[in-house]
Tab-separated table of C-alpha atoms (C1' of nucleotides) in Angstrom:
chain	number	residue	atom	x	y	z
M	23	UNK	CA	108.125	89.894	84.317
M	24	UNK	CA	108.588	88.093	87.693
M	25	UNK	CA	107.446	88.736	91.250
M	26	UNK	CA	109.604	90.009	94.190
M	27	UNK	CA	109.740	86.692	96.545
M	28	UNK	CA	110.633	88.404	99.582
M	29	UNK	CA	109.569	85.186	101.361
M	30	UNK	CA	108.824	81.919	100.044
M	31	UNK	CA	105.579	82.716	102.227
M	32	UNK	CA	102.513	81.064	100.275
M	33	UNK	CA	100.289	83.917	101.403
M	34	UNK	CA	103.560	86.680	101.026
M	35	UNK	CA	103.874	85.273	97.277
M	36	UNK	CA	99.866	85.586	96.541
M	37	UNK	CA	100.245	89.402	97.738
M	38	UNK	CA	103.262	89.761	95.900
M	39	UNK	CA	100.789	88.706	92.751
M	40	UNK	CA	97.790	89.876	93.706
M	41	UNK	CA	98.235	92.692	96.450
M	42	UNK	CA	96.787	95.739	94.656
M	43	UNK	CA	94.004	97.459	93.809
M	44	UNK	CA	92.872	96.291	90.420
M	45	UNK	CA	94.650	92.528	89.612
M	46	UNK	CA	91.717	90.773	91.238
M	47	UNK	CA	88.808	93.252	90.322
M	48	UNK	CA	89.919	92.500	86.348
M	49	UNK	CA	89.723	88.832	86.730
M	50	UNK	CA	86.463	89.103	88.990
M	51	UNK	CA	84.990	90.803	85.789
M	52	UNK	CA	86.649	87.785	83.501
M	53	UNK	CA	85.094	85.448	85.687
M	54	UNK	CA	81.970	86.494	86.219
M	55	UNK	CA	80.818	89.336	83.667
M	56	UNK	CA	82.858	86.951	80.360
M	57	UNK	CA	84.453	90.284	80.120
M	58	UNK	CA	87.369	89.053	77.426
M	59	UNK	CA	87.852	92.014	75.277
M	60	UNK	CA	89.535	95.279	76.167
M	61	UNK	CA	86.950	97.801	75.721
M	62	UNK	CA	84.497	95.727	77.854
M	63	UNK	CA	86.731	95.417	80.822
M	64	UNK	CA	87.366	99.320	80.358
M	65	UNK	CA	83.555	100.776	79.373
M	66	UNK	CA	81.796	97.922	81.291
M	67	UNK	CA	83.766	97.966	84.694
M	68	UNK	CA	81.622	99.592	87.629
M	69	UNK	CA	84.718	100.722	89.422
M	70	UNK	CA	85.868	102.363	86.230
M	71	UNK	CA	89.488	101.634	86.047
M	72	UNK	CA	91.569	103.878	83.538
M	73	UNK	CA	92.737	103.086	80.236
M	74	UNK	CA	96.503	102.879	81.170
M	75	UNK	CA	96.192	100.961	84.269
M	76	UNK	CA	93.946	98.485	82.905
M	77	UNK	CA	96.760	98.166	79.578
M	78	UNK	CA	99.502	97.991	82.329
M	79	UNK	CA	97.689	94.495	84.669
M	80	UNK	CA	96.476	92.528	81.543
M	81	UNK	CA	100.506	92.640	80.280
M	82	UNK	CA	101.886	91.587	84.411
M	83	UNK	CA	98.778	89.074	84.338
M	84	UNK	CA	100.043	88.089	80.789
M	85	UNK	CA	103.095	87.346	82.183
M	86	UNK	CA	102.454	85.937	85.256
M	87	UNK	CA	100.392	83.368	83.993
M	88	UNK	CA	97.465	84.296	84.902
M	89	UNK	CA	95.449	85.077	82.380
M	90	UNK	CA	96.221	84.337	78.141
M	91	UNK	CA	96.055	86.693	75.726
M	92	UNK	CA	94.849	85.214	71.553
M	93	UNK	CA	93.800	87.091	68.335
M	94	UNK	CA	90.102	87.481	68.015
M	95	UNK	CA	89.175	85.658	63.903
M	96	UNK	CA	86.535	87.877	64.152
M	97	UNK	CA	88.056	90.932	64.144
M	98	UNK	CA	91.406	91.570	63.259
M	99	UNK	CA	92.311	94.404	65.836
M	100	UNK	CA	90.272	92.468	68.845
M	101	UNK	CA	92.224	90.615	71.466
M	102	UNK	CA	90.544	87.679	73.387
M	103	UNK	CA	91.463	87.546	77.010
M	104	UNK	CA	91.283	84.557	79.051
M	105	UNK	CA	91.411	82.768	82.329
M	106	UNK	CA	93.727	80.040	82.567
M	107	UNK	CA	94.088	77.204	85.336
M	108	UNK	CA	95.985	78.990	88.124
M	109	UNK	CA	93.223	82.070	88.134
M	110	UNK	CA	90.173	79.449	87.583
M	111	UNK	CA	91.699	77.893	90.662
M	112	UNK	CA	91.053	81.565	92.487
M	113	UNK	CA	87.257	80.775	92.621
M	114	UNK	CA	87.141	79.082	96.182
M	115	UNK	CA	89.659	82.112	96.725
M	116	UNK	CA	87.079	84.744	95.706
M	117	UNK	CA	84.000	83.337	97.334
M	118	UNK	CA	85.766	83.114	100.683
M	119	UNK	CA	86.803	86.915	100.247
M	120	UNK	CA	83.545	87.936	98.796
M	121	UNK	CA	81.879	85.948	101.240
M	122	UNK	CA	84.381	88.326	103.833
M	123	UNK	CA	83.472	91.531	101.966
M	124	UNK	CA	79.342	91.035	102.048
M	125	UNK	CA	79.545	90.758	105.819
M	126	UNK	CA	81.910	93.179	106.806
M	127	UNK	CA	81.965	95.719	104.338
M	128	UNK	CA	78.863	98.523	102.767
M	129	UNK	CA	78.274	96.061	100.234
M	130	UNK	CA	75.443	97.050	97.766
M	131	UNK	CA	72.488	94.183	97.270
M	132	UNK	CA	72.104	93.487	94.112
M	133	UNK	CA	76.542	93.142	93.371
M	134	UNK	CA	76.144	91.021	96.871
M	135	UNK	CA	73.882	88.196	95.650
M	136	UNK	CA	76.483	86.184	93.590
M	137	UNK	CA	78.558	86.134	96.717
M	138	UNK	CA	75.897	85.126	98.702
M	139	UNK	CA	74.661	82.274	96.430
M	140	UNK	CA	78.551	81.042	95.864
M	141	UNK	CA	79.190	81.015	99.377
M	142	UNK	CA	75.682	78.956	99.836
M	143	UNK	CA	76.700	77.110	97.309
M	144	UNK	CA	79.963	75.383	98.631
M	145	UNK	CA	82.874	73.447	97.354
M	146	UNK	CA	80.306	71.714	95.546
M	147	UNK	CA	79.016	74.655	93.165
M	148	UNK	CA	82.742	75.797	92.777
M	149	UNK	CA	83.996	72.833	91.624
M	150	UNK	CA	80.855	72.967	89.217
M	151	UNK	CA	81.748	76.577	88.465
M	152	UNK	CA	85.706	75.960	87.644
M	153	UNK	CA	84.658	73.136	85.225
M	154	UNK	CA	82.886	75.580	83.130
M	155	UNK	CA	85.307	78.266	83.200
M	156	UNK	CA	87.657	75.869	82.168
M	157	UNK	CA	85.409	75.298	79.094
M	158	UNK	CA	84.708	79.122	78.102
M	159	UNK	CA	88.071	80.095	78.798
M	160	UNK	CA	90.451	77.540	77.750
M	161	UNK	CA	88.846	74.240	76.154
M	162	UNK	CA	86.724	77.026	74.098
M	163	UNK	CA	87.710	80.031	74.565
M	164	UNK	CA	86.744	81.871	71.394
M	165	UNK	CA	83.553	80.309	71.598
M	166	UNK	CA	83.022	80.991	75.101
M	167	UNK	CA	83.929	84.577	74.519
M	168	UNK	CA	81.551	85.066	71.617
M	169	UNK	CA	78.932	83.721	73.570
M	170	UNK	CA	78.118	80.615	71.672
M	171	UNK	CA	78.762	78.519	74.765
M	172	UNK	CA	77.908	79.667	78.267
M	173	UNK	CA	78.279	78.185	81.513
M	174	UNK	CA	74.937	77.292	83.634
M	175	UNK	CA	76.744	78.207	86.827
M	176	UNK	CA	77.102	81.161	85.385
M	177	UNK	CA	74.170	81.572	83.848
M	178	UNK	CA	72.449	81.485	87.407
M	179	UNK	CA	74.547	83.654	88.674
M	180	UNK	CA	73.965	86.265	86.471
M	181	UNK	CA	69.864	85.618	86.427
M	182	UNK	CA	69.993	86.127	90.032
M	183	UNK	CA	72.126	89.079	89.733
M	184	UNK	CA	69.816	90.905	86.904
M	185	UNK	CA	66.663	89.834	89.128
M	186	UNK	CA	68.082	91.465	92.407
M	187	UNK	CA	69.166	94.233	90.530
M	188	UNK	CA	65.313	95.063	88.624
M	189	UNK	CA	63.884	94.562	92.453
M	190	UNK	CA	66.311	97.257	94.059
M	191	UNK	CA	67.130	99.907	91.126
M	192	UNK	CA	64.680	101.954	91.511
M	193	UNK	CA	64.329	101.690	95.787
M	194	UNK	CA	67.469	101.699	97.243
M	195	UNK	CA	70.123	103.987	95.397
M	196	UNK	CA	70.447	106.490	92.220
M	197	UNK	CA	73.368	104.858	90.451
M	198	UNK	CA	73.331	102.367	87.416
M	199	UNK	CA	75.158	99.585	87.835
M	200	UNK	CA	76.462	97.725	84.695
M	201	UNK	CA	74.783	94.617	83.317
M	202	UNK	CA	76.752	91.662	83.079
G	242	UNK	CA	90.029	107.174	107.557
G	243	UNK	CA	87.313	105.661	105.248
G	244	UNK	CA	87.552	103.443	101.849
G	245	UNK	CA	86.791	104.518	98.381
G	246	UNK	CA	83.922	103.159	97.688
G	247	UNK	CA	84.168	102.775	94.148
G	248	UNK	CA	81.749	100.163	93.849
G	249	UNK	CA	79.567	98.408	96.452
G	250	UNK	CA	80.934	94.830	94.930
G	251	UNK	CA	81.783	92.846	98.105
G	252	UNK	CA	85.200	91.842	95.989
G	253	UNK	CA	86.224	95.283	95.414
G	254	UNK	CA	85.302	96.722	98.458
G	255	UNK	CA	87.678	94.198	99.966
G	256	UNK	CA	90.583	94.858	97.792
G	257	UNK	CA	90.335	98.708	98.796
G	258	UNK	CA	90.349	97.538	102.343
G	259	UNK	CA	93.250	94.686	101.666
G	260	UNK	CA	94.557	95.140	98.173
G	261	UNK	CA	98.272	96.276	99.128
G	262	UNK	CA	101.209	94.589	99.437
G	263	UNK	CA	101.528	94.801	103.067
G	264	UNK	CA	98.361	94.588	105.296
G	265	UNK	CA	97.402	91.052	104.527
G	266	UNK	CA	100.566	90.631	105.423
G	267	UNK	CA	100.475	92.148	108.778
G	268	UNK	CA	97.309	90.012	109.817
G	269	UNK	CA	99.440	86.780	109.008
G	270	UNK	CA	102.232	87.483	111.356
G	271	UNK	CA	99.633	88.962	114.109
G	272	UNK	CA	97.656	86.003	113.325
G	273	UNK	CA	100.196	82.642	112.514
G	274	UNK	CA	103.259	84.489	114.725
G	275	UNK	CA	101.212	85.966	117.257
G	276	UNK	CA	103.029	89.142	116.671
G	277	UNK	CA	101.261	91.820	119.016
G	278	UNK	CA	103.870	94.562	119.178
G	279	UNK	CA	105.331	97.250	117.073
G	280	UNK	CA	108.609	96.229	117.397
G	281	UNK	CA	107.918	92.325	116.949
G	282	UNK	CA	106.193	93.315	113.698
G	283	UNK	CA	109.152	94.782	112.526
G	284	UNK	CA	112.352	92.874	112.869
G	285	UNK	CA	110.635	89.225	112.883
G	286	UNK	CA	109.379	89.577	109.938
G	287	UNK	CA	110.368	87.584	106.978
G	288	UNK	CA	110.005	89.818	104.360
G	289	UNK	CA	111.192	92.987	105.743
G	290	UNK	CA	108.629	96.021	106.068
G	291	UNK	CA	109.926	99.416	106.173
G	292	UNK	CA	108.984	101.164	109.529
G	293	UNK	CA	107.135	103.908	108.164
G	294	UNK	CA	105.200	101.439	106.271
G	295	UNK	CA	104.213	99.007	109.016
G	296	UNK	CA	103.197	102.298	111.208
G	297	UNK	CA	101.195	103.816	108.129
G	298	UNK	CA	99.681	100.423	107.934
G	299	UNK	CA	98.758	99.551	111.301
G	300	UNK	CA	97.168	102.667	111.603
G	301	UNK	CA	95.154	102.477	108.511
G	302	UNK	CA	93.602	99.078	110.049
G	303	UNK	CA	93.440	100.373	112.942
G	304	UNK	CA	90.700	103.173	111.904
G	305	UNK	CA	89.431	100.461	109.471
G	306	UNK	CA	88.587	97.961	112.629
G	307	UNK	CA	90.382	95.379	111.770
G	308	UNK	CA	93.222	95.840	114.450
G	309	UNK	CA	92.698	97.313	117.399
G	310	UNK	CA	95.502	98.938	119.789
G	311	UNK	CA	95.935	99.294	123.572
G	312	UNK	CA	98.575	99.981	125.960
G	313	UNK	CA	100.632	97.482	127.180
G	314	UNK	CA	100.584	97.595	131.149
G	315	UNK	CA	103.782	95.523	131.430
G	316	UNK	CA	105.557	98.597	130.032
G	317	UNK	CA	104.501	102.207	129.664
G	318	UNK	CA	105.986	102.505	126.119
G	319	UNK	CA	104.786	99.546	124.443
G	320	UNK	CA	101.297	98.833	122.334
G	321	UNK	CA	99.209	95.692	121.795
G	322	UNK	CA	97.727	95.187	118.817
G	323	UNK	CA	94.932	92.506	118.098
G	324	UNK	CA	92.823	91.343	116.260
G	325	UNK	CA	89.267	91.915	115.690
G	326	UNK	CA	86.314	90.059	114.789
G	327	UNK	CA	86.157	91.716	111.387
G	328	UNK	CA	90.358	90.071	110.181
G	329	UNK	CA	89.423	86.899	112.664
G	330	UNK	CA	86.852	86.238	110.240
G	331	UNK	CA	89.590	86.701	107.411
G	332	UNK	CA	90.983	83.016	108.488
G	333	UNK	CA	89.014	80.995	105.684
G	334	UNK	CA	90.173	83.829	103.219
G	335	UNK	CA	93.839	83.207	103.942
G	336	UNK	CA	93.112	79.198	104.175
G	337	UNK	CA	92.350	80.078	101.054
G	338	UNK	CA	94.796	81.919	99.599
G	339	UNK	CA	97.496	79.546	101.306
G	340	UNK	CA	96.355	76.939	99.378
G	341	UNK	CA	96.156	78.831	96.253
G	342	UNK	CA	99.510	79.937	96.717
G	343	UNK	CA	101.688	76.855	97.546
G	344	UNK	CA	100.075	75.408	94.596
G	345	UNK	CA	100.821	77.852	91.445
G	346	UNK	CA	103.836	80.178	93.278
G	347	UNK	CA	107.321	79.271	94.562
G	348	UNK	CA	106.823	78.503	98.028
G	349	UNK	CA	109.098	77.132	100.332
G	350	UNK	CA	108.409	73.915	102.278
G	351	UNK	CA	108.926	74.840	105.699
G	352	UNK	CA	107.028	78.399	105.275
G	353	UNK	CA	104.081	76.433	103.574
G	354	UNK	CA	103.884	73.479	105.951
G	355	UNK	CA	101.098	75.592	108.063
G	356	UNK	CA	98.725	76.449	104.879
G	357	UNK	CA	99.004	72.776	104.257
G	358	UNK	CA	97.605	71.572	107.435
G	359	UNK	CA	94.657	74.604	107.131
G	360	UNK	CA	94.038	73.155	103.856
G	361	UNK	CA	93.609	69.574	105.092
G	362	UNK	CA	92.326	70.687	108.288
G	363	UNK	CA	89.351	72.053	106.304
G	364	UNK	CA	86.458	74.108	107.994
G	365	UNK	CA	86.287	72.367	111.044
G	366	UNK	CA	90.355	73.782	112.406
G	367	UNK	CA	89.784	77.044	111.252
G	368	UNK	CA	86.393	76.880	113.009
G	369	UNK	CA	88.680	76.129	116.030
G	370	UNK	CA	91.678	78.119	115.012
G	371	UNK	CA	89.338	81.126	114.700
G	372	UNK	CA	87.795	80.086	118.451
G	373	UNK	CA	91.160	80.229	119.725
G	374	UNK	CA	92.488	83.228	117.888
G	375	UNK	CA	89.277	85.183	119.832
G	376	UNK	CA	90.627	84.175	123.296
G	377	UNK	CA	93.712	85.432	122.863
G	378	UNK	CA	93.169	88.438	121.200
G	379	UNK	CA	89.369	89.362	121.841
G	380	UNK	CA	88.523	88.069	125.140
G	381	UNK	CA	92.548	88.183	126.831
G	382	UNK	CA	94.406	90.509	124.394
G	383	UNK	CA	97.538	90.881	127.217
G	384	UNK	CA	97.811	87.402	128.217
G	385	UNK	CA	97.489	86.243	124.524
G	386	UNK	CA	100.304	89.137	124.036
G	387	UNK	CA	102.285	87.846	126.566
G	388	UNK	CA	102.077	84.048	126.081
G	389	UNK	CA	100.166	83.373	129.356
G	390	UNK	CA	97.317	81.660	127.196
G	391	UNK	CA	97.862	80.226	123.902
G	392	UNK	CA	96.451	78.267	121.066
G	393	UNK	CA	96.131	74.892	121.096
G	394	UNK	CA	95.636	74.975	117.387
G	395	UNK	CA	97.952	78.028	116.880
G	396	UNK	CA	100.656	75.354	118.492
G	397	UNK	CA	100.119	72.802	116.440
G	398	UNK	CA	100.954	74.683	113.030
G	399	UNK	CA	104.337	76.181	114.768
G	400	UNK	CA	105.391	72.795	115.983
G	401	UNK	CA	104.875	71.831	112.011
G	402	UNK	CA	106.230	74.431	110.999
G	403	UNK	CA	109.584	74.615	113.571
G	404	UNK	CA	109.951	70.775	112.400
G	405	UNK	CA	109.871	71.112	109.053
G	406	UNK	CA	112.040	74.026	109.177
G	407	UNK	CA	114.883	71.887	111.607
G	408	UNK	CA	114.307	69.055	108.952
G	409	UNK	CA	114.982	71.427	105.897
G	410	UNK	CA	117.214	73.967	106.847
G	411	UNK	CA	120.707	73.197	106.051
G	412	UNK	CA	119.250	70.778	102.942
G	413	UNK	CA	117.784	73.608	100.710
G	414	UNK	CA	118.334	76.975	101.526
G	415	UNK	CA	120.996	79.428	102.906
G	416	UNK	CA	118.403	81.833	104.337
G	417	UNK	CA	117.429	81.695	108.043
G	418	UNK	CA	113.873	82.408	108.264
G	419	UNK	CA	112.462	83.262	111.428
G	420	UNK	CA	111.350	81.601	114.400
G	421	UNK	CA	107.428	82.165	115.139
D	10	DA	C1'	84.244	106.798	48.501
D	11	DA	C1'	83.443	109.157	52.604
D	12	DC	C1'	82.737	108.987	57.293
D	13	DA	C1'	81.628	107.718	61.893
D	14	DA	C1'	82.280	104.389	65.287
D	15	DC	C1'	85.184	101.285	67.397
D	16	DC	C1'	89.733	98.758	68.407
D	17	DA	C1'	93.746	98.145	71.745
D	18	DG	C1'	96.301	100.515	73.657
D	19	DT	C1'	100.036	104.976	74.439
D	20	DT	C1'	101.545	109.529	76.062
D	21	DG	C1'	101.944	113.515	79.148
D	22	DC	C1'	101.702	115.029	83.523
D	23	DA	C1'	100.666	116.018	88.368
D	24	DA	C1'	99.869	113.862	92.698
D	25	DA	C1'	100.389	110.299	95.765
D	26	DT	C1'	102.743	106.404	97.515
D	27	DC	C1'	106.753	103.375	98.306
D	28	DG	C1'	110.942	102.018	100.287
D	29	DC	C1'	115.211	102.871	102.465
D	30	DA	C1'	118.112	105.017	105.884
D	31	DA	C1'	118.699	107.868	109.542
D	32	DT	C1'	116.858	109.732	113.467
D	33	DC	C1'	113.761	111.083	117.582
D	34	DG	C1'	112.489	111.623	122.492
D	35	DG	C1'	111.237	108.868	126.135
D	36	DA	C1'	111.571	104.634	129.236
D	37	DG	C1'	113.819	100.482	131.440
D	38	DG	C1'	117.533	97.932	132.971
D	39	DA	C1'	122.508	97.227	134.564
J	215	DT	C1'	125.446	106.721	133.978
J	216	DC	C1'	125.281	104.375	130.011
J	217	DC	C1'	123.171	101.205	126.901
J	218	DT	C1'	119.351	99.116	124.892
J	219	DC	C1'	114.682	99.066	123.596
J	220	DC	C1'	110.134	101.495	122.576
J	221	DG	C1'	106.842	103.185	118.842
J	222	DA	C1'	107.200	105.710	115.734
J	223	DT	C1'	108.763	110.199	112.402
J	224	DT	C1'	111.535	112.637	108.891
J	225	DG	C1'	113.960	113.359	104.565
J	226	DC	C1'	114.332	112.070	100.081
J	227	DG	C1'	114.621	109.876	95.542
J	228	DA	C1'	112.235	106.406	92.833
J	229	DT	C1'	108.149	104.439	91.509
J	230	DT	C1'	103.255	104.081	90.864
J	231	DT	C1'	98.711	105.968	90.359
J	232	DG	C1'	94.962	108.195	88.045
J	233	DC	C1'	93.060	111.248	84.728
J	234	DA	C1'	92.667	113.165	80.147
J	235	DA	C1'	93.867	113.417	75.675
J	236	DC	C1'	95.383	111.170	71.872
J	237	DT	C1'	97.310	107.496	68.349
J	238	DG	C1'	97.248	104.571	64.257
J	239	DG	C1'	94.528	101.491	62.471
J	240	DT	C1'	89.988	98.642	61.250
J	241	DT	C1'	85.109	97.960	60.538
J	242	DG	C1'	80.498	98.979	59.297
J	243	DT	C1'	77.311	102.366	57.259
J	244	DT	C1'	75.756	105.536	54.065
DNA sequence: AACAACCAGTTGCAAATCGCAATCGGAGGA
DNA sequence: TCCTCCGATTGCGATTTGCAACTGGTTGTT
């Protein structure tokens, strides 16, 4: 698999990788739901991507680079799925766009707070952030995807996600949103 | 024209708003090339848009707000298009991306000489390039379209980049890409 | 041993989109 | 009067998308 290169345009080549609907989305759920297993990026995915697409990105991401792909010991038909360095090195990436997204676009509050806190966070709490998806996803990765490691980035993240999310469920729309 | 809405994450509500191959595209060259008409969109364009494309697009941000169109009084046949506070905002998102990009993809040096300098530049230039970018395309859409007013920072990254391409042309490639 | 649940996908199919090439009617300039 | 330039539009085949159903196999439970 290999990308186009129309241009040898830096932000050309990035939509060339990542200019579609669902590339980013799956590694938004890698990187901040641990999602690592098929059936959880499939069953636990709010936007509720289908089977075949989903199938059809892991393989391109596969072979772009961008994420790694490693039998699960605990289960012989499980697949682990992983970040690797070029898509940990998306994070400033994503909290500049989600940053983007929460003030320009119907964002919902409770999936808005881990964009807010990452973008109030700075450089500083990215940095923090990539060096503990770098353990969970490639130092560790099985352990990081059975959960016997975690991240504390992370961790807050998803505290402060779960918190905004018990405050507004029952006040401010009908849906469910998955738990992380 | 509205978005999906599949999910009120800030990160997928901005890939159904910019997860294509073209319109982050489009943005770059109105941005970086100052690209404000139809035609100018088209054929100076590195990577080559199809027509009906580039009109599907540009109306599509258009009715999104992230463009917005007016007549061109110089010539009864010709359109402006600018950019609006919404994709002006989108500067530390392609910063960004930039510097994602000439890092893990095949860039070329002279085409990646400008997300260098926004990298090291850092907050503070886009702060400024973003200032600029609003006079000429918020506050004086013709005479930004026209070249009466320009960028100070905007002509900084062209004189980069029209260096770097004089310095690099005839050493590494057989391509001629275009002037900005 | 039987059975249900779960695993990572695959297949079929209709609808939409993409990308290229050719073309359009109108306007400006020589 | 041409010729060029203007922002598109049209026709059309190839590709991609999205949904639903399904596959062959494994694991845990009874």
């Amino acid at each position: 698999m290999d990308i186009e290169r129309r241009s040898g345009c830096p932000i050309n080549l990035a939509m060339e990788v990542l200019g579609d609907r669902w590339s980013l989305v799956i590694i938004r759920d890698m990187m901040f739901g641990n999602r690592r297993h098929f059936r959880e990026l499939l069953t636990r995915s709010d936007e509720g991507i289908a089977s075949n697409i989903l199938a059809a990105r892991l393989k391109r991401l596969v072979a772009l680079g961008l994420i790694s792909k490693q039998d699960d010991p605990s289960h012989s038909q499980k697949s682990i799925y992983s970040l690797t360095e070029p898509s940990i090195q998306l994070v400033p990436v994503i909290a500049s766009l989600g940053a983007w997204g929460r003030r320009h676009l119907p964002v919902s509050e409770a999936l808005s707070i881990r964009a807010r806190l990452l973008e109030e966070g700075g450089p500083a709490m990215w940095e923090a952030f990539m060096t503990d998806l770098r353990a969970i996803h490639i130092t560790h990765p099985i352990d990081g995807a059975n959960g016997t490691i975690g991240s504390p980035v992370l961790d807050g993240l998803t505290a402060a996600y779960r918190a905004t999310l018990a405050a507004t469920r029952d006040r401010d729309d009908g849906g469910t949103p998955q738990m992380p």
